[in-house]
Amino acid sequence: MSDGPRGRPIMLALGAIVVLLSGLVGLFVGANGAERVPEIEVFGLLTLPTTPGALALYGSLLALVVLGGLFAAVEYASNLENRA
């Protein structure tokens, strides 16, 4: 009872929208937060300037990594289920 790849394009489109929205939020936060805090420290490993471009890139990459990991986990679970 496989539905085929119908849901995959929808989930990829939603993922792309989330990544773009994360970038837009980063632009907004960077534009408004730079006056108060000139830089932020991320997990004690990385120091980012609070410029709109840097925070947009960080937000987009973070969303991409998290969603990519979730999509990979779902794909792996789907493959395991299809083998059984």
XYZ file of C-alpha atoms in Angstrom:
84
model
C 0.000 0.000 0.000
C 2.467 2.582 -1.183
C 1.282 6.042 -2.182
C 4.414 6.620 -4.220
C 6.369 9.856 -4.309
C 3.316 12.191 -4.224
C 4.055 13.597 -0.772
C 7.770 14.153 -1.299
C 7.485 17.240 -3.568
C 4.997 18.820 -1.192
C 7.287 18.318 1.798
C 10.285 19.637 -0.139
C 8.304 22.734 -1.146
C 7.240 23.310 2.459
C 10.845 22.860 3.568
C 12.019 25.436 1.037
C 9.378 27.879 2.261
C 10.505 27.386 5.867
C 14.140 27.976 4.895
C 13.191 31.185 3.064
C 11.091 32.392 5.985
C 13.989 31.684 8.343
C 16.177 33.878 6.167
C 13.599 36.669 6.219
C 13.354 36.501 9.999
C 17.152 36.641 10.157
C 17.124 39.758 7.988
C 14.569 41.384 10.280
C 16.383 40.456 13.485
C 19.741 41.515 12.067
C 18.401 44.877 10.934
C 16.835 45.613 14.299
C 19.270 43.965 16.704
C 22.601 45.314 15.512
C 22.225 48.547 17.450
C 21.817 46.813 20.814
C 24.069 43.788 20.430
C 26.925 44.047 17.924
C 27.611 40.276 17.889
C 26.197 37.059 19.284
C 27.848 33.854 20.370
C 26.261 30.653 19.082
C 26.585 27.632 21.378
C 29.904 28.965 22.641
C 31.532 27.929 19.361
C 30.874 30.663 16.847
C 30.640 34.442 17.074
C 28.384 36.081 14.517
C 28.021 39.770 13.774
C 24.407 40.871 14.050
C 24.183 42.093 10.489
C 21.114 41.272 8.428
C 23.095 39.142 5.968
C 24.899 37.110 8.616
C 21.756 36.346 10.591
C 19.759 35.563 7.449
C 22.447 33.109 6.359
C 22.642 31.564 9.827
C 18.852 31.179 10.072
C 18.591 29.655 6.613
C 21.446 27.221 7.184
C 20.120 26.185 10.584
C 16.653 25.527 9.159
C 18.178 23.646 6.222
C 20.252 21.388 8.486
C 17.390 20.648 10.887
C 14.833 19.975 8.163
C 17.350 17.992 6.129
C 18.019 15.804 9.145
C 14.311 15.260 9.718
C 13.686 14.454 6.058
C 16.592 12.011 6.058
C 15.229 10.303 9.184
C 11.772 9.972 7.633
C 13.257 8.603 4.405
C 15.296 6.051 6.381
C 12.245 4.982 8.403
C 10.200 4.687 5.211
C 12.847 2.464 3.634
C 12.905 0.252 6.728
C 9.133 -0.040 6.665
C 9.077 -0.960 2.977
C 11.590 -3.778 3.565
C 9.431 -5.392 6.249
